[in-house]
XYZ file of C-alpha atoms in Angstrom:
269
model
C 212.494 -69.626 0.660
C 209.893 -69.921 3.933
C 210.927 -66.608 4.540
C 210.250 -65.138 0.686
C 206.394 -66.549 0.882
C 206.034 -65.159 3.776
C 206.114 -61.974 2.519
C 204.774 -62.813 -0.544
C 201.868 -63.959 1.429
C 201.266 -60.897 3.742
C 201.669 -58.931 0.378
C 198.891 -60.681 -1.255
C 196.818 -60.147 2.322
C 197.045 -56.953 1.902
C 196.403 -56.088 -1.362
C 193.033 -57.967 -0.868
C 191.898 -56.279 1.736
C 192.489 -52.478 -0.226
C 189.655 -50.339 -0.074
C 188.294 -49.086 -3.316
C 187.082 -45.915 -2.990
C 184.637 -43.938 -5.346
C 186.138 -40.771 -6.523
C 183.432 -39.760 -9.198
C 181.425 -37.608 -7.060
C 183.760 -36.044 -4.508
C 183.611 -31.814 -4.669
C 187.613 -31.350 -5.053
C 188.660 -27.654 -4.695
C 191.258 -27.443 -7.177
C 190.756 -23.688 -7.713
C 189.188 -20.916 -5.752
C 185.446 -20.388 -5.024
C 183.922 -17.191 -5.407
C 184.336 -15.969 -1.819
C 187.899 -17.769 -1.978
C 188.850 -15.409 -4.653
C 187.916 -12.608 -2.842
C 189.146 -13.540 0.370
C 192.520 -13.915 -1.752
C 192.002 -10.647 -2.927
C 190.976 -8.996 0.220
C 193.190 -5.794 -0.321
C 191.086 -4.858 -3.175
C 187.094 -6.968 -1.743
C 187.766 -6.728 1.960
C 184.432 -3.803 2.453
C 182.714 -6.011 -0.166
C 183.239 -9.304 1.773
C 182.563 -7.361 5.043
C 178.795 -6.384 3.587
C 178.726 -10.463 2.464
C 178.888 -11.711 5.778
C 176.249 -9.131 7.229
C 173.735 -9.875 4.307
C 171.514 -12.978 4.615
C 170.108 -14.619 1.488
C 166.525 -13.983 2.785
C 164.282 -13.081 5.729
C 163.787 -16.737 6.375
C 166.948 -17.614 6.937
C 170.059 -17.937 8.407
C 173.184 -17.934 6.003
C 174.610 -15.201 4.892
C 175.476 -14.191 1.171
C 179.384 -14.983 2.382
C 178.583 -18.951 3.062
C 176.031 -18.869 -0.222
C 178.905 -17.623 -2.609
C 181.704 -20.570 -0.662
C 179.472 -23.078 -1.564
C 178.245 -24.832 -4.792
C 176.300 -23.190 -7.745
C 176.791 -20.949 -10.810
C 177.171 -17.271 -9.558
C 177.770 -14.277 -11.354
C 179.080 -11.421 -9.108
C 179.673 -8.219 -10.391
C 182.182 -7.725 -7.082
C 182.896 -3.738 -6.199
C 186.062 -2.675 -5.005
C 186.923 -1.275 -1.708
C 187.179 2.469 -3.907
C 183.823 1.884 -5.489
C 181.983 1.426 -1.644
C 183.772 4.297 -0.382
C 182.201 6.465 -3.083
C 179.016 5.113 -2.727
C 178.927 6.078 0.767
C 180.071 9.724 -0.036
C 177.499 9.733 -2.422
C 174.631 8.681 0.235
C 176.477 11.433 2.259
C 175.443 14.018 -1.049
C 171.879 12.832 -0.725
C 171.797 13.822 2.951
C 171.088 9.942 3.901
C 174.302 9.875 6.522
C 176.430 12.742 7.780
C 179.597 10.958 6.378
C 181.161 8.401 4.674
C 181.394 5.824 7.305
C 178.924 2.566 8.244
C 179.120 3.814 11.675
C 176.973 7.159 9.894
C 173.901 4.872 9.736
C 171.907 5.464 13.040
C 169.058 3.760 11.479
C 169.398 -0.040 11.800
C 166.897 -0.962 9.401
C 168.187 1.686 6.313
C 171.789 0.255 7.212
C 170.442 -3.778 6.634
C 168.803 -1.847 3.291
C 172.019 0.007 2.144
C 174.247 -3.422 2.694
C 171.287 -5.371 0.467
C 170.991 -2.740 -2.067
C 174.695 -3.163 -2.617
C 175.148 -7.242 -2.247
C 171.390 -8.353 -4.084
C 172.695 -5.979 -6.858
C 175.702 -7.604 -7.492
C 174.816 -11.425 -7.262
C 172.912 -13.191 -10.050
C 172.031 -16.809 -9.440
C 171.635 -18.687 -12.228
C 170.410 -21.804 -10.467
C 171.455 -25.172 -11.063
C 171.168 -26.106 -14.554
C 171.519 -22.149 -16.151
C 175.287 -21.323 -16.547
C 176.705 -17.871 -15.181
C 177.433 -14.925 -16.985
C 180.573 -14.228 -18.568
C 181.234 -11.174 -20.991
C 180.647 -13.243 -24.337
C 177.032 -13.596 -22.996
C 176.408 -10.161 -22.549
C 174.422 -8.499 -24.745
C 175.545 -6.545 -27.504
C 173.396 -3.941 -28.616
C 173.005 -1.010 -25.989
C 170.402 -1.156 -23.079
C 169.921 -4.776 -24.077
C 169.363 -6.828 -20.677
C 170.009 -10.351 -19.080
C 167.611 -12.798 -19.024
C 167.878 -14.367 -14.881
C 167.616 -11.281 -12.714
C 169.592 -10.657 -9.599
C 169.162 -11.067 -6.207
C 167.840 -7.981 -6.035
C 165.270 -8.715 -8.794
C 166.081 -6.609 -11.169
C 167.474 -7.336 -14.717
C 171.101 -5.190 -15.450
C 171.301 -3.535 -19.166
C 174.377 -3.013 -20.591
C 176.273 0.091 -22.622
C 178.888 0.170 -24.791
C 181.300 3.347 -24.889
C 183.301 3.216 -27.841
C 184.026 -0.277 -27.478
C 183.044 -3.656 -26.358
C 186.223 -2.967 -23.882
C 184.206 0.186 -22.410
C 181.338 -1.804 -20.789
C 178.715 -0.468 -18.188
C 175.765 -1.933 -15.775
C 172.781 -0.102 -15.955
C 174.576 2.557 -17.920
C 176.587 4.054 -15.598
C 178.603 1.648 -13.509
C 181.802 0.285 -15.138
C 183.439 -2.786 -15.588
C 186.899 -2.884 -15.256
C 188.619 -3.832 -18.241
C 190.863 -6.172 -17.249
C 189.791 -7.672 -14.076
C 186.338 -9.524 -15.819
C 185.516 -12.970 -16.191
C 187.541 -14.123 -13.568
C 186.562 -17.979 -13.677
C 186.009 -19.668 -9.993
C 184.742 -22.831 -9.208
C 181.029 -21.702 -8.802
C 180.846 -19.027 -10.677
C 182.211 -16.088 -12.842
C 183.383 -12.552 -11.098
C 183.801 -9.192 -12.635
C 184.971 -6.664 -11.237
C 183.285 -3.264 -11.133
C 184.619 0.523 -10.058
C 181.143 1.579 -9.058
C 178.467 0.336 -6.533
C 175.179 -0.925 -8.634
C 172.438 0.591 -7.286
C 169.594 1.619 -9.067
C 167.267 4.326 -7.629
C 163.370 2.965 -7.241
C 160.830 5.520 -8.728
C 158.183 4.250 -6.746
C 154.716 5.097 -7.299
C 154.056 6.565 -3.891
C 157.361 9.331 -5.247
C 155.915 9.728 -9.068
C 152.414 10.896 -7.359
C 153.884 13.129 -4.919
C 155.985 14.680 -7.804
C 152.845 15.192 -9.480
C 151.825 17.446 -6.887
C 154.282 18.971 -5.975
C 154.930 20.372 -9.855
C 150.582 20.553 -10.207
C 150.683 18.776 -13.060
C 147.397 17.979 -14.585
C 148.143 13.970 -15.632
C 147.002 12.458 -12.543
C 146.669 14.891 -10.566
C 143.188 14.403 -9.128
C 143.675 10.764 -8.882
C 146.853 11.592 -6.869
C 145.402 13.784 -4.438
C 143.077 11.485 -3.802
C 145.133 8.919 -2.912
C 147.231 10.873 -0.566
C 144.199 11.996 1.108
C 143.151 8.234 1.546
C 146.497 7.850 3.161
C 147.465 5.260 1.067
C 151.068 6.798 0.008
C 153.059 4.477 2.740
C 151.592 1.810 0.793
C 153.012 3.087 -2.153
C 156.098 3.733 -0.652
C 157.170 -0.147 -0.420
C 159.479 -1.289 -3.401
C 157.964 -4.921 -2.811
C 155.449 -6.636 -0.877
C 157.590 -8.112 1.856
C 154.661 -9.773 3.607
C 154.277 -11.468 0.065
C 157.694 -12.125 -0.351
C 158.367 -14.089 2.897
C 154.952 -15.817 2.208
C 156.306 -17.171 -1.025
C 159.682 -18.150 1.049
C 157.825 -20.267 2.992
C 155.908 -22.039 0.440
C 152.479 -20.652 1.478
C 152.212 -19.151 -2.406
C 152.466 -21.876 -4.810
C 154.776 -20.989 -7.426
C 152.900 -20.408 -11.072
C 156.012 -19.961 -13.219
C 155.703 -21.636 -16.477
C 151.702 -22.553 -15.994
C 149.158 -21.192 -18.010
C 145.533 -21.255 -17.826
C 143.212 -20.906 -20.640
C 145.674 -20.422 -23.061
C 147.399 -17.462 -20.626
C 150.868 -17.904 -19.934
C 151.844 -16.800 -16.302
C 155.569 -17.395 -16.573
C 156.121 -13.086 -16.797
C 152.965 -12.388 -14.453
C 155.259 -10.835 -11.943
């Protein structure tokens, strides 16, 4: 009997002294993140998460698009495959941009960073805490129609139909694979795509020089002029980088959503 409360006693001890631990907000990885999935997938990604981990998420800092997409948030990656790289490269090989199909081509370090941001800012949307990612069903459905949140690259993708809502393209000409879409991960939503997004920039630096080169009258003496003012490098630039890294730092205050006299700023850029 001594011996039975004993034990009864060191039971009762113990239970007392139990820890209670609050569950609620741990982050439990019960399925695959974004980069996860790839990584799983590596025979198909591996190029892909090879340009993640060389692409940071911005001049001012440090991580790389391969820690952003491992962590928390609601991504939408349109992810191309190891095929749909290689033909992107042969097709910067067409264009005369590299002498073949290879990274090791690029002898330029500055248009390689470009080319590897061209290709990951184009196929990342960030929707942000509180906006949910992208999955087919909130594509749009009429032709050329376009998503609201832009990617990383700024730029809004339009979508085509071809003969069905099966047959569905990015920016018209890059395709979604048909079965391989919405692929549901823990931050985010992943389709697959068999060609590289990457829209060419007209900018207005190439639309003037066009222009002259084809004498056309629209423009034409406001175009000369500004060549002759040597102002076509600064016409060149897709975006104001300068601005860009400004705004990154906080130096710009952010007008989205203000308006002033009855002007609403939230499109101004």
């Amino acid at each position: 009997m001594k011996k039975l409360l004993c034990i009864l006693s060191c039971v009762a001890i113990l239970a007392a002294c139990k820890e209670e631990v609050d569950t609620s907000a741990r982050y439990v990885f019960k399925q695959n993140t974004a980069l996860s999935y790839l990584q799983k997938y590596s025979n198909v990604y591996s190029e892909y998460i090879h340009l993640l981990a060389q692409t940071p998420v911005s001049k001012m800092s440090t991580t790389t698009m391969y820690q952003l997409l491992s962590a928390r948030g609601h991504y939408t990656l349109f992810a191309p495959t190891n095929k749909a790289i290689d033909d992107y490269l042969n097709s910067l090989v067409e264009e005369g941009i590299i002498n073949s199909p290879s990274w090791d081509a690029f002898t330029d370090s500055t248009k390689l960073d470009s080319i590897r941001k061209v290709i990951v800012y184009n196929s990342v949307i960030d929707s942000g805490d509180d906006l949910q990612p992208y999955d087919v069903a909130r594509f749009p459905t009429k032709n050329g129609g376009e998503l609201v949140t832009p990617n990383m690259y700024d730029h809004k993708l339009t979508f085509y139909y071809r003969g069905s809502t099966d047959s569905i393209y990015v920016n018209d000409k890059c395709r979604i694979h048909p079965i391989n879409r919405d692929i549901y991960v823990l931050n985010g939503i992943i389709h697959q795509m068999e060609t590289v997004i990457a829209p060419k920039d007209v900018t207005a630096a190439m639309y003037l020089q066009d222009l002259i080169e084809r004498d056309e009258e629209t423009y034409l003496v406001m175009a000369k002029a500004i060549r002759a003012c040597g102002l076509m490098d600064t016409l060149k630039a897709i975006r104001d980088e300068a601005y860009e890294e400004a705004y990154q730092r906080g130096d710009i205050p952010d007008l989205s959503g203000m308006t002033t006299m009855g002007v609403d700023f939230s499109n101004a850029w």
